[in-house]
């Protein structure tokens, strides 16, 4: 046999949860063609993996790289971790469809969390058009799209806080069907983000039935991760039970110290539903702080009608006073919220907490002023989470790993600000800091075959003959993240080789 690449002598962890074994892996073209001793195989390149682990490329089930891959098709922050597949369109935040009925400027504001490079011109009308643009950019990673609820609702109902009419709901479902026809593997919603926040159970169930009819995945950024976490889990499970669709609860956490411990209760609700036959699972990342648009701190009623109307309201003294009053009972303190990017010059702001910026002022005032000054283009890192909750979620059998991050280039247009370190370190952090607690074989299964199965991939996520050659070789003794909240744009250590579709994209020196 003649192969293009022969990886010899490594400890193979095949992604299925099976015990590690020593073997060589041969790759020809974009496929794994043989596994075993392979003494008679000749190859154009041989890589000695003795003393190292060989596993499938990581399938990141929860990313926001929809636009960053157009600016950074090299996907540097992800491939250096070992990620070879990105699932985009999460949290209801997406960039398609764009029919003539949608206000594109308002939609770009609504999904501004994705919009790291304003120079990108949104010229595509639908998912098929977007995927054509993406293919021309030639991203290094594989890309799997979810349809997103926010653009679907914006294109049919607009940005008003009201239920969809029967006619609007029919159009929304038709647009979702078209997204599936173009290659979507499921749907995501983001029930904290306007206008998806205004969807009722009838709308969610109608969309869920479409997802079920296509054997897709319904991914939920739930309505609340703080005081109403359990009610939010119950809502997602209820829709999953009603429609029969596969359900994924995104980044399961409990926000605010008063809610610590409720993740375990949420997992018990999930266990009960699974025993009843509801196909529900979760994803999580190994950090005790999250990242979101700063306007998520503004109450939903103040976001009605889209970003421009929200900013107009924030100039109204009566509105500001009401927001200040409501913010007083927030589960996370102003000292736990750090500004990590702004539109334009962030000097003097980025890297500082709201409490620090506020001084003697109320933190809500600072939040509103930042949104006005930067026209809504502000993101935050928010803490208030428990390490015990993170470990409970990571340890649960229904959990897979999703970074909730971006494919970034520190030297390109996506390199500004202080991104959440998960974009650079999620998977090496799991392997270096948590694999000893949950088991290395289990950790790798949560990063490979299991997320691949959740989104319906049948030829990635395992090391098996005939499967696509997405592979990672790493040093179990050295692998770890280097990115921190203070210095986030640092690549990990210990990732020796990454292969995507049979092509070496990271070599043993750590260079891409």
Tab-separated table of C-alpha atoms in Angstrom:
chain	number	residue	atom	x	y	z
A	1	UNK	CA	0.000	0.000	0.000
A	2	UNK	CA	1.136	3.522	-0.799
A	3	UNK	CA	-0.223	6.312	1.410
A	4	UNK	CA	0.154	10.071	1.474
A	5	UNK	CA	0.655	10.191	5.245
A	6	UNK	CA	1.574	7.513	7.757
A	7	UNK	CA	1.302	8.338	11.460
A	8	UNK	CA	3.235	5.660	13.315
A	9	UNK	CA	3.459	4.368	16.853
A	10	UNK	CA	0.874	6.559	18.575
A	11	UNK	CA	-1.716	5.723	21.209
A	12	UNK	CA	-4.933	5.764	19.184
A	13	UNK	CA	-8.048	7.010	20.951
A	14	UNK	CA	-10.603	6.538	18.210
A	15	UNK	CA	-13.318	8.873	19.519
A	16	UNK	CA	-15.908	6.198	20.235
A	17	UNK	CA	-15.164	5.827	23.934
A	18	UNK	CA	-13.184	2.633	23.337
A	19	UNK	CA	-9.931	1.958	25.173
A	20	UNK	CA	-6.742	3.406	23.696
A	21	UNK	CA	-4.483	1.116	21.681
A	22	UNK	CA	-1.144	1.475	19.934
A	23	UNK	CA	-1.318	1.552	16.146
A	24	UNK	CA	-0.283	3.369	13.010
A	25	UNK	CA	-2.769	5.268	10.844
A	26	UNK	CA	-2.447	5.583	7.065
A	27	UNK	CA	-4.071	8.361	5.058
A	28	UNK	CA	-4.534	8.500	1.293
A	29	UNK	CA	-6.289	11.473	-0.234
A	30	UNK	CA	-8.858	12.658	2.288
A	31	UNK	CA	-9.536	9.236	3.849
A	32	UNK	CA	-8.131	6.958	6.511
A	33	UNK	CA	-7.174	3.843	4.547
A	34	UNK	CA	-5.603	1.576	7.141
A	35	UNK	CA	-5.066	1.209	10.894
A	36	UNK	CA	-2.733	-1.291	12.567
A	37	UNK	CA	0.926	-2.268	12.534
A	38	UNK	CA	1.199	-1.265	8.832
A	39	UNK	CA	4.822	-2.377	8.504
A	40	UNK	CA	4.507	-2.749	4.742
A	41	UNK	CA	2.954	0.643	4.045
A	42	UNK	CA	5.017	3.209	2.183
A	43	UNK	CA	4.062	6.871	2.486
A	44	UNK	CA	5.037	10.226	1.030
A	45	UNK	CA	5.377	11.445	4.599
A	46	UNK	CA	5.784	9.531	7.845
A	47	UNK	CA	5.124	11.141	11.208
A	48	UNK	CA	6.456	9.433	14.331
A	49	UNK	CA	3.785	9.710	17.031
A	50	UNK	CA	5.551	7.515	19.573
A	51	UNK	CA	4.623	8.648	23.083
A	52	UNK	CA	1.791	10.814	21.693
A	53	UNK	CA	-1.979	10.464	21.433
A	54	UNK	CA	-3.682	10.207	18.037
A	55	UNK	CA	-7.376	11.068	17.989
A	56	UNK	CA	-10.015	12.413	15.594
A	57	UNK	CA	-10.165	16.120	14.800
A	58	UNK	CA	-12.398	17.994	17.204
A	59	UNK	CA	-15.954	18.783	16.122
A	60	UNK	CA	-16.905	22.123	17.675
A	61	UNK	CA	-20.675	21.875	17.906
A	62	UNK	CA	-21.136	25.438	19.096
A	63	UNK	CA	-19.305	28.240	17.269
A	64	UNK	CA	-19.976	31.743	16.011
A	65	UNK	CA	-17.530	31.695	13.090
A	66	UNK	CA	-20.194	32.502	10.471
A	67	UNK	CA	-18.444	35.710	9.421
A	68	UNK	CA	-15.001	35.331	10.951
A	69	UNK	CA	-14.238	32.457	8.564
A	70	UNK	CA	-14.694	34.868	5.667
A	71	UNK	CA	-12.045	37.157	7.186
A	72	UNK	CA	-9.897	34.337	8.546
A	73	UNK	CA	-10.341	31.221	6.389
A	74	UNK	CA	-7.150	29.891	7.940
A	75	UNK	CA	-9.139	29.531	11.201
A	76	UNK	CA	-5.927	29.933	13.157
A	77	UNK	CA	-7.353	30.054	16.664
A	78	UNK	CA	-9.280	26.843	16.037
A	79	UNK	CA	-6.952	24.613	14.038
A	80	UNK	CA	-4.144	25.285	16.510
A	81	UNK	CA	-6.451	23.683	19.105
A	82	UNK	CA	-7.172	20.674	16.923
A	83	UNK	CA	-10.624	21.767	15.755
A	84	UNK	CA	-11.304	20.527	12.227
A	85	UNK	CA	-15.094	21.042	12.044
A	86	UNK	CA	-17.074	24.145	13.016
A	87	UNK	CA	-20.853	24.153	13.498
A	88	UNK	CA	-22.053	27.703	12.817
A	89	UNK	CA	-25.410	29.475	13.183
A	90	UNK	CA	-25.737	28.974	16.933
A	91	UNK	CA	-27.750	30.908	19.538
A	92	UNK	CA	-30.248	32.043	16.900
A	93	UNK	CA	-27.506	34.332	15.536
A	94	UNK	CA	-27.116	33.857	11.808
A	95	UNK	CA	-26.601	35.667	8.525
A	96	UNK	CA	-29.273	34.002	6.385
A	97	UNK	CA	-31.820	34.159	4.908
A	98	UNK	CA	-31.845	37.733	3.564
A	99	UNK	CA	-35.038	38.061	1.499
A	100	UNK	CA	-36.211	41.483	0.371
A	101	UNK	CA	-38.474	41.681	3.423
A	102	UNK	CA	-35.606	41.853	5.907
A	103	UNK	CA	-33.984	45.077	7.134
A	104	UNK	CA	-30.353	44.030	6.711
A	105	UNK	CA	-28.963	46.937	8.742
A	106	UNK	CA	-31.267	46.094	11.641
A	107	UNK	CA	-30.402	42.418	11.353
A	108	UNK	CA	-26.660	43.157	11.378
A	109	UNK	CA	-27.202	45.042	14.616
A	110	UNK	CA	-29.285	42.218	16.092
A	111	UNK	CA	-26.570	39.662	15.332
A	112	UNK	CA	-23.745	42.137	15.872
A	113	UNK	CA	-21.953	39.655	18.109
A	114	UNK	CA	-20.943	37.849	14.890
A	115	UNK	CA	-19.981	40.984	13.001
A	116	UNK	CA	-16.278	41.289	13.830
A	117	UNK	CA	-15.346	42.629	10.398
A	118	UNK	CA	-17.733	45.360	9.178
A	119	UNK	CA	-15.934	45.354	5.815
A	120	UNK	CA	-17.725	42.122	4.857
A	121	UNK	CA	-20.531	42.913	2.429
A	122	UNK	CA	-23.614	40.789	2.987
A	123	UNK	CA	-24.423	40.028	-0.634
A	124	UNK	CA	-25.956	36.567	-0.282
A	125	UNK	CA	-29.768	36.145	-0.344
A	126	UNK	CA	-29.947	32.786	1.406
A	127	UNK	CA	-27.935	29.942	2.887
A	128	UNK	CA	-27.034	28.550	-0.532
A	129	UNK	CA	-25.588	31.932	-1.511
A	130	UNK	CA	-23.701	32.284	1.758
A	131	UNK	CA	-22.196	28.819	1.393
A	132	UNK	CA	-21.037	29.725	-2.123
A	133	UNK	CA	-19.226	32.762	-0.688
A	134	UNK	CA	-17.760	30.603	2.074
A	135	UNK	CA	-16.507	27.977	-0.385
A	136	UNK	CA	-14.711	30.685	-2.374
A	137	UNK	CA	-12.969	31.766	0.851
A	138	UNK	CA	-11.688	28.153	1.167
A	139	UNK	CA	-11.717	27.746	4.962
A	140	UNK	CA	-9.288	25.213	6.381
A	141	UNK	CA	-11.937	23.745	8.673
A	142	UNK	CA	-15.081	21.887	7.663
A	143	UNK	CA	-18.233	23.960	8.164
A	144	UNK	CA	-21.639	22.631	9.199
A	145	UNK	CA	-24.482	25.199	9.227
A	146	UNK	CA	-27.493	25.522	11.465
A	147	UNK	CA	-30.386	27.737	10.398
A	148	UNK	CA	-30.839	30.632	12.825
A	149	UNK	CA	-34.088	31.857	14.365
A	150	UNK	CA	-33.289	35.581	14.511
A	151	UNK	CA	-32.992	36.157	10.738
A	152	UNK	CA	-35.996	33.892	10.133
A	153	UNK	CA	-38.145	35.994	12.448
A	154	UNK	CA	-36.685	39.297	11.260
A	155	UNK	CA	-37.577	38.365	7.668
A	156	UNK	CA	-41.195	37.536	8.511
A	157	UNK	CA	-42.313	39.325	11.682
A	158	UNK	CA	-39.690	42.040	11.937
A	159	UNK	CA	-38.427	43.309	15.283
A	160	UNK	CA	-41.683	43.994	17.099
A	161	UNK	CA	-42.618	42.254	20.332
A	162	UNK	CA	-45.649	40.255	19.335
A	163	UNK	CA	-46.633	36.732	18.335
A	164	UNK	CA	-46.244	35.721	14.714
A	165	UNK	CA	-49.490	35.583	12.785
A	166	UNK	CA	-50.504	32.318	11.165
A	167	UNK	CA	-49.410	33.644	7.781
A	168	UNK	CA	-46.048	34.857	9.151
A	169	UNK	CA	-45.444	31.548	10.844
A	170	UNK	CA	-46.167	29.713	7.612
A	171	UNK	CA	-43.607	31.910	5.811
A	172	UNK	CA	-41.078	31.388	8.601
A	173	UNK	CA	-41.434	27.621	8.329
A	174	UNK	CA	-41.115	27.824	4.535
A	175	UNK	CA	-37.873	29.799	4.904
A	176	UNK	CA	-36.630	27.194	7.367
A	177	UNK	CA	-37.448	24.413	4.900
A	178	UNK	CA	-35.377	26.257	2.291
A	179	UNK	CA	-32.460	26.492	4.737
A	180	UNK	CA	-32.596	22.721	5.179
A	181	UNK	CA	-32.720	22.270	1.404
A	182	UNK	CA	-29.531	24.341	1.140
A	183	UNK	CA	-27.654	22.232	3.669
A	184	UNK	CA	-28.667	23.232	7.195
A	185	UNK	CA	-28.510	20.355	9.675
A	186	UNK	CA	-30.785	21.961	12.217
A	187	UNK	CA	-32.087	25.163	13.759
A	188	UNK	CA	-30.882	27.308	16.633
A	189	UNK	CA	-32.765	29.813	18.710
A	190	UNK	CA	-31.560	32.509	21.073
A	191	UNK	CA	-34.370	33.393	23.423
A	192	UNK	CA	-32.501	36.194	25.179
A	193	UNK	CA	-31.924	38.058	21.908
A	194	UNK	CA	-34.535	40.221	20.216
A	195	UNK	CA	-36.493	39.425	18.135
A	196	UNK	CA	-36.267	35.687	18.891
A	197	UNK	CA	-36.982	36.613	22.503
A	198	UNK	CA	-40.542	37.450	21.457
A	199	UNK	CA	-41.315	33.937	20.165
A	200	UNK	CA	-43.979	31.979	22.054
A	201	UNK	CA	-44.322	28.224	22.458
A	202	UNK	CA	-46.570	27.964	19.403
A	203	UNK	CA	-43.846	29.457	17.208
A	204	UNK	CA	-41.118	27.310	18.720
A	205	UNK	CA	-43.252	24.180	18.314
A	206	UNK	CA	-44.031	24.962	14.674
A	207	UNK	CA	-40.328	25.391	13.931
A	208	UNK	CA	-39.538	22.282	15.965
A	209	UNK	CA	-41.896	20.219	13.836
A	210	UNK	CA	-40.027	21.300	10.722
A	211	UNK	CA	-36.748	20.327	12.402
A	212	UNK	CA	-38.184	16.931	13.379
A	213	UNK	CA	-39.463	16.291	9.864
A	214	UNK	CA	-35.900	16.825	8.571
A	215	UNK	CA	-34.299	14.774	11.364
A	216	UNK	CA	-32.409	17.905	12.344
A	217	UNK	CA	-31.107	19.272	15.632
A	218	UNK	CA	-32.889	22.070	17.528
A	219	UNK	CA	-30.237	23.974	19.480
A	220	UNK	CA	-31.343	26.281	22.295
A	221	UNK	CA	-29.723	29.332	23.801
A	222	UNK	CA	-32.391	29.243	26.470
A	223	UNK	CA	-34.479	32.097	27.784
A	224	UNK	CA	-32.619	32.421	31.076
A	225	UNK	CA	-29.460	31.013	32.658
A	226	UNK	CA	-29.896	32.645	36.032
A	227	UNK	CA	-32.922	32.673	38.324
A	228	UNK	CA	-35.196	30.975	35.771
A	229	UNK	CA	-32.742	28.367	34.477
A	230	UNK	CA	-34.891	25.396	35.439
A	231	UNK	CA	-38.007	26.885	33.826
A	232	UNK	CA	-35.965	27.518	30.687
A	233	UNK	CA	-34.729	23.926	30.594
A	234	UNK	CA	-38.297	22.754	31.109
A	235	UNK	CA	-39.467	24.843	28.138
A	236	UNK	CA	-36.874	23.338	25.786
A	237	UNK	CA	-37.670	19.832	26.979
A	238	UNK	CA	-41.392	20.511	26.570
A	239	UNK	CA	-40.962	21.560	22.940
A	240	UNK	CA	-38.706	18.566	22.301
A	241	UNK	CA	-41.263	16.232	23.816
A	242	UNK	CA	-44.119	17.831	21.860
A	243	UNK	CA	-42.415	17.843	18.461
A	244	UNK	CA	-40.091	14.853	18.684
A	245	UNK	CA	-37.114	16.875	17.477
A	246	UNK	CA	-33.587	16.245	18.701
A	247	UNK	CA	-32.858	18.964	21.256
A	248	UNK	CA	-29.529	20.504	22.266
A	249	UNK	CA	-29.235	22.856	25.254
A	250	UNK	CA	-26.415	25.285	24.591
A	251	UNK	CA	-23.665	26.156	27.103
A	252	UNK	CA	-25.442	24.873	30.195
A	253	UNK	CA	-24.407	27.086	33.118
A	254	UNK	CA	-25.956	28.794	36.135
A	255	UNK	CA	-25.266	32.522	36.327
A	256	UNK	CA	-24.968	34.278	39.661
A	257	UNK	CA	-23.788	32.859	42.969
A	258	UNK	CA	-27.351	32.617	44.266
A	259	UNK	CA	-28.022	30.090	41.476
A	260	UNK	CA	-24.966	27.895	41.949
A	261	UNK	CA	-25.965	24.253	42.138
A	262	UNK	CA	-28.922	24.573	39.794
A	263	UNK	CA	-26.913	23.023	36.954
A	264	UNK	CA	-27.166	19.707	38.771
A	265	UNK	CA	-30.930	20.180	39.057
A	266	UNK	CA	-31.082	20.980	35.344
A	267	UNK	CA	-29.176	17.793	34.581
A	268	UNK	CA	-31.688	15.826	36.652
A	269	UNK	CA	-34.512	17.294	34.522
A	270	UNK	CA	-32.598	16.232	31.430
A	271	UNK	CA	-32.074	12.727	32.806
A	272	UNK	CA	-35.797	12.404	33.476
A	273	UNK	CA	-36.641	13.535	29.945
A	274	UNK	CA	-34.106	11.125	28.436
A	275	UNK	CA	-35.615	8.252	30.407
A	276	UNK	CA	-38.964	9.218	28.869
A	277	UNK	CA	-37.469	8.983	25.374
A	278	UNK	CA	-36.861	12.690	24.700
A	279	UNK	CA	-33.649	13.104	22.713
A	280	UNK	CA	-32.077	15.964	24.651
A	281	UNK	CA	-28.404	16.671	25.296
A	282	UNK	CA	-26.224	19.627	26.243
A	283	UNK	CA	-22.979	21.314	25.319
A	284	UNK	CA	-20.609	23.182	27.586
A	285	UNK	CA	-17.175	24.818	27.597
A	286	UNK	CA	-14.619	24.518	30.442
A	287	UNK	CA	-14.651	28.104	31.731
A	288	UNK	CA	-16.408	29.950	34.560
A	289	UNK	CA	-17.110	33.079	32.511
A	290	UNK	CA	-19.034	33.657	29.313
A	291	UNK	CA	-19.032	36.178	26.491
A	292	UNK	CA	-21.923	38.056	24.900
A	293	UNK	CA	-23.025	41.362	23.491
A	294	UNK	CA	-23.302	44.022	26.182
A	295	UNK	CA	-26.847	44.841	25.117
A	296	UNK	CA	-27.866	41.479	26.574
A	297	UNK	CA	-27.897	43.387	29.896
A	298	UNK	CA	-30.676	45.637	28.560
A	299	UNK	CA	-34.209	44.354	29.317
A	300	UNK	CA	-36.126	42.858	26.398
A	301	UNK	CA	-38.813	45.536	26.522
A	302	UNK	CA	-36.164	48.183	25.794
A	303	UNK	CA	-34.960	46.287	22.707
A	304	UNK	CA	-38.314	46.240	20.928
A	305	UNK	CA	-38.144	47.272	17.297
A	306	UNK	CA	-34.423	46.668	16.845
A	307	UNK	CA	-31.155	48.328	17.693
A	308	UNK	CA	-31.879	51.864	16.524
A	309	UNK	CA	-35.058	52.074	18.581
A	310	UNK	CA	-33.246	50.657	21.599
A	311	UNK	CA	-30.538	53.292	21.350
A	312	UNK	CA	-33.192	56.006	21.038
A	313	UNK	CA	-34.828	54.730	24.225
A	314	UNK	CA	-31.498	54.808	26.059
A	315	UNK	CA	-31.470	58.572	25.629
A	316	UNK	CA	-34.785	58.893	27.474
A	317	UNK	CA	-34.261	59.735	31.199
A	318	UNK	CA	-37.391	57.810	32.224
A	319	UNK	CA	-36.238	54.702	30.380
A	320	UNK	CA	-32.770	54.982	31.891
A	321	UNK	CA	-34.219	55.209	35.378
A	322	UNK	CA	-36.362	52.123	34.810
A	323	UNK	CA	-33.348	50.155	33.516
A	324	UNK	CA	-31.272	51.264	36.516
A	325	UNK	CA	-33.981	50.052	38.872
A	326	UNK	CA	-34.317	46.683	37.152
A	327	UNK	CA	-30.533	46.194	37.054
A	328	UNK	CA	-30.297	46.451	40.830
A	329	UNK	CA	-31.490	42.847	41.167
A	330	UNK	CA	-29.197	41.385	38.486
A	331	UNK	CA	-27.533	38.083	39.469
A	332	UNK	CA	-24.041	39.207	38.392
A	333	UNK	CA	-22.252	42.204	39.873
A	334	UNK	CA	-20.725	45.029	37.863
A	335	UNK	CA	-17.308	43.888	39.091
A	336	UNK	CA	-17.877	40.545	37.306
A	337	UNK	CA	-18.511	42.107	33.880
A	338	UNK	CA	-15.535	43.155	31.750
A	339	UNK	CA	-15.706	45.021	28.443
A	340	UNK	CA	-13.728	42.935	25.962
A	341	UNK	CA	-14.377	44.713	22.659
A	342	UNK	CA	-15.959	47.860	21.285
A	343	UNK	CA	-16.584	49.189	17.794
A	344	UNK	CA	-13.656	51.460	17.081
A	345	UNK	CA	-11.032	52.628	19.552
A	346	UNK	CA	-11.279	50.657	22.765
A	347	UNK	CA	-8.389	52.303	24.598
A	348	UNK	CA	-9.298	53.094	28.168
A	349	UNK	CA	-12.329	50.796	28.040
A	350	UNK	CA	-11.408	47.304	26.831
A	351	UNK	CA	-10.160	45.085	29.639
A	352	UNK	CA	-11.866	47.070	32.400
A	353	UNK	CA	-14.849	46.034	34.487
A	354	UNK	CA	-18.085	47.987	34.515
A	355	UNK	CA	-17.517	48.681	38.220
A	356	UNK	CA	-14.096	50.130	37.454
A	357	UNK	CA	-15.460	52.278	34.645
A	358	UNK	CA	-18.374	53.427	36.802
A	359	UNK	CA	-16.462	54.680	39.824
A	360	UNK	CA	-19.161	56.362	41.902
A	361	UNK	CA	-21.766	56.086	39.143
A	362	UNK	CA	-24.313	53.313	38.728
A	363	UNK	CA	-23.017	50.524	36.493
A	364	UNK	CA	-26.214	50.535	34.443
A	365	UNK	CA	-25.433	54.100	33.410
A	366	UNK	CA	-22.049	53.007	32.104
A	367	UNK	CA	-23.598	50.121	30.156
A	368	UNK	CA	-26.133	52.425	28.499
A	369	UNK	CA	-23.520	55.090	27.725
A	370	UNK	CA	-21.161	52.525	26.179
A	371	UNK	CA	-23.926	51.178	23.943
A	372	UNK	CA	-24.778	54.726	22.820
A	373	UNK	CA	-21.174	55.772	22.257
A	374	UNK	CA	-20.304	52.682	20.235
A	375	UNK	CA	-23.684	52.261	18.536
A	376	UNK	CA	-24.392	48.933	20.198
A	377	UNK	CA	-21.069	47.360	19.135
A	378	UNK	CA	-19.824	46.360	22.592
A	379	UNK	CA	-19.189	42.880	23.965
A	380	UNK	CA	-18.462	41.657	27.471
A	381	UNK	CA	-16.987	38.794	29.428
A	382	UNK	CA	-19.319	37.956	32.308
A	383	UNK	CA	-18.414	35.816	35.303
A	384	UNK	CA	-20.556	34.730	38.218
A	385	UNK	CA	-20.302	30.969	37.571
A	386	UNK	CA	-19.263	28.016	39.687
A	387	UNK	CA	-16.399	25.617	38.971
A	388	UNK	CA	-18.462	22.846	40.544
A	389	UNK	CA	-21.281	23.532	38.078
A	390	UNK	CA	-18.838	23.432	35.175
A	391	UNK	CA	-17.456	20.088	36.349
A	392	UNK	CA	-20.968	18.675	36.880
A	393	UNK	CA	-21.873	19.540	33.298
A	394	UNK	CA	-18.585	18.270	31.863
A	395	UNK	CA	-18.993	14.955	33.683
A	396	UNK	CA	-22.531	14.241	32.531
A	397	UNK	CA	-22.923	11.524	29.864
A	398	UNK	CA	-25.252	13.695	27.759
A	399	UNK	CA	-22.694	16.496	27.482
A	400	UNK	CA	-20.518	17.309	24.488
A	401	UNK	CA	-17.997	20.128	24.172
A	402	UNK	CA	-18.704	23.339	22.288
A	403	UNK	CA	-16.372	26.315	22.535
A	404	UNK	CA	-19.006	29.029	21.920
A	405	UNK	CA	-16.067	30.817	20.308
A	406	UNK	CA	-14.792	32.103	16.976
A	407	UNK	CA	-12.175	31.172	14.415
A	408	UNK	CA	-9.874	34.166	14.850
A	409	UNK	CA	-6.613	35.522	13.466
A	410	UNK	CA	-4.727	37.665	16.007
A	411	UNK	CA	-3.052	39.593	13.188
A	412	UNK	CA	-6.137	40.089	11.030
A	413	UNK	CA	-9.388	42.056	11.181
A	414	UNK	CA	-10.811	39.572	13.703
A	415	UNK	CA	-7.898	40.136	16.086
A	416	UNK	CA	-9.060	43.294	17.846
A	417	UNK	CA	-10.127	43.548	21.460
A	418	UNK	CA	-9.714	40.897	24.116
A	419	UNK	CA	-11.702	37.867	22.945
A	420	UNK	CA	-12.821	35.188	25.351
A	421	UNK	CA	-9.890	32.744	25.659
A	422	UNK	CA	-12.163	29.841	24.643
A	423	UNK	CA	-11.589	30.841	21.005
A	424	UNK	CA	-7.912	29.925	21.440
A	425	UNK	CA	-7.872	27.359	24.213
A	426	UNK	CA	-11.129	25.472	24.796
A	427	UNK	CA	-10.043	21.981	23.727
A	428	UNK	CA	-6.453	21.977	25.064
A	429	UNK	CA	-7.879	23.356	28.330
A	430	UNK	CA	-10.263	20.409	28.524
A	431	UNK	CA	-7.472	17.925	27.807
A	432	UNK	CA	-4.931	19.555	30.110
A	433	UNK	CA	-7.073	20.563	33.070
A	434	UNK	CA	-10.168	18.335	33.092
A	435	UNK	CA	-9.305	15.049	31.369
A	436	UNK	CA	-7.837	13.776	34.631
A	437	UNK	CA	-11.237	14.283	36.262
A	438	UNK	CA	-13.518	12.892	33.562
A	439	UNK	CA	-11.079	10.526	31.824
A	440	UNK	CA	-9.087	11.158	28.643
A	441	UNK	CA	-11.037	8.659	26.519
A	442	UNK	CA	-14.333	10.165	27.663
A	443	UNK	CA	-13.089	13.719	27.099
A	444	UNK	CA	-12.093	12.910	23.524
A	445	UNK	CA	-15.430	11.221	22.793
A	446	UNK	CA	-17.156	14.429	23.961
A	447	UNK	CA	-15.087	16.380	21.422
A	448	UNK	CA	-15.368	14.044	18.429
A	449	UNK	CA	-17.842	11.244	17.708
A	450	UNK	CA	-20.581	12.459	20.016
A	451	UNK	CA	-20.897	16.035	18.720
A	452	UNK	CA	-20.532	14.678	15.185
A	453	UNK	CA	-23.470	12.358	15.810
A	454	UNK	CA	-25.565	15.176	17.292
A	455	UNK	CA	-25.381	17.099	13.994
A	456	UNK	CA	-25.763	14.017	11.811
A	457	UNK	CA	-22.208	13.572	10.538
A	458	UNK	CA	-21.606	9.968	9.557
A	459	UNK	CA	-18.008	10.041	8.309
A	460	UNK	CA	-16.192	12.344	10.749
A	461	UNK	CA	-15.409	12.167	14.441
A	462	UNK	CA	-13.865	8.669	14.531
A	463	UNK	CA	-10.638	7.021	13.547
A	464	UNK	CA	-11.920	4.225	11.349
A	465	UNK	CA	-11.004	2.858	7.940
A	466	UNK	CA	-12.877	4.687	5.208
A	467	UNK	CA	-13.675	7.688	7.372
A	468	UNK	CA	-12.489	11.175	6.503
A	469	UNK	CA	-8.992	11.934	7.705
A	470	UNK	CA	-9.473	14.625	10.343
A	471	UNK	CA	-6.787	13.850	12.944
A	472	UNK	CA	-5.027	15.385	15.910
A	473	UNK	CA	-1.750	14.273	17.478
A	474	UNK	CA	-1.005	15.708	20.912
A	475	UNK	CA	1.300	15.261	23.865
A	476	UNK	CA	-0.811	14.213	26.837
A	477	UNK	CA	1.851	15.439	29.285
A	478	UNK	CA	2.130	18.916	27.788
A	479	UNK	CA	-1.205	19.773	26.190
A	480	UNK	CA	-2.792	22.815	27.790
A	481	UNK	CA	-4.269	26.196	26.983
A	482	UNK	CA	-2.149	29.359	27.225
A	483	UNK	CA	-4.893	31.910	26.536
A	484	UNK	CA	-6.121	33.822	29.583
A	485	UNK	CA	-8.754	36.477	30.088
A	486	UNK	CA	-5.995	39.070	30.434
A	487	UNK	CA	-3.927	37.727	27.513
A	488	UNK	CA	-6.381	35.754	25.363
A	489	UNK	CA	-4.744	35.642	21.939
A	490	UNK	CA	-2.231	32.934	22.738
A	491	UNK	CA	-2.074	29.556	21.050
A	492	UNK	CA	-2.002	26.377	23.149
A	493	UNK	CA	0.902	24.019	23.695
A	494	UNK	CA	1.075	20.284	23.159
A	495	UNK	CA	-0.840	20.043	19.856
A	496	UNK	CA	1.756	18.456	17.574
A	497	UNK	CA	-0.067	17.695	14.335
A	498	UNK	CA	-3.483	18.518	12.889
A	499	UNK	CA	-4.816	16.956	9.697
A	500	UNK	CA	-8.014	18.194	8.021
A	501	UNK	CA	-9.439	16.220	5.118
A	502	UNK	CA	-6.103	14.473	4.701
A	503	UNK	CA	-4.083	17.716	4.556
A	504	UNK	CA	-1.594	18.670	7.261
A	505	UNK	CA	-2.694	22.096	8.545
A	506	UNK	CA	-0.566	22.239	11.707
A	507	UNK	CA	2.849	20.581	11.916
A	508	UNK	CA	4.762	19.271	14.930
A	509	UNK	CA	6.540	22.587	15.497
A	510	UNK	CA	3.167	24.222	16.234
A	511	UNK	CA	3.240	26.267	13.048
A	512	UNK	CA	0.194	26.458	10.791
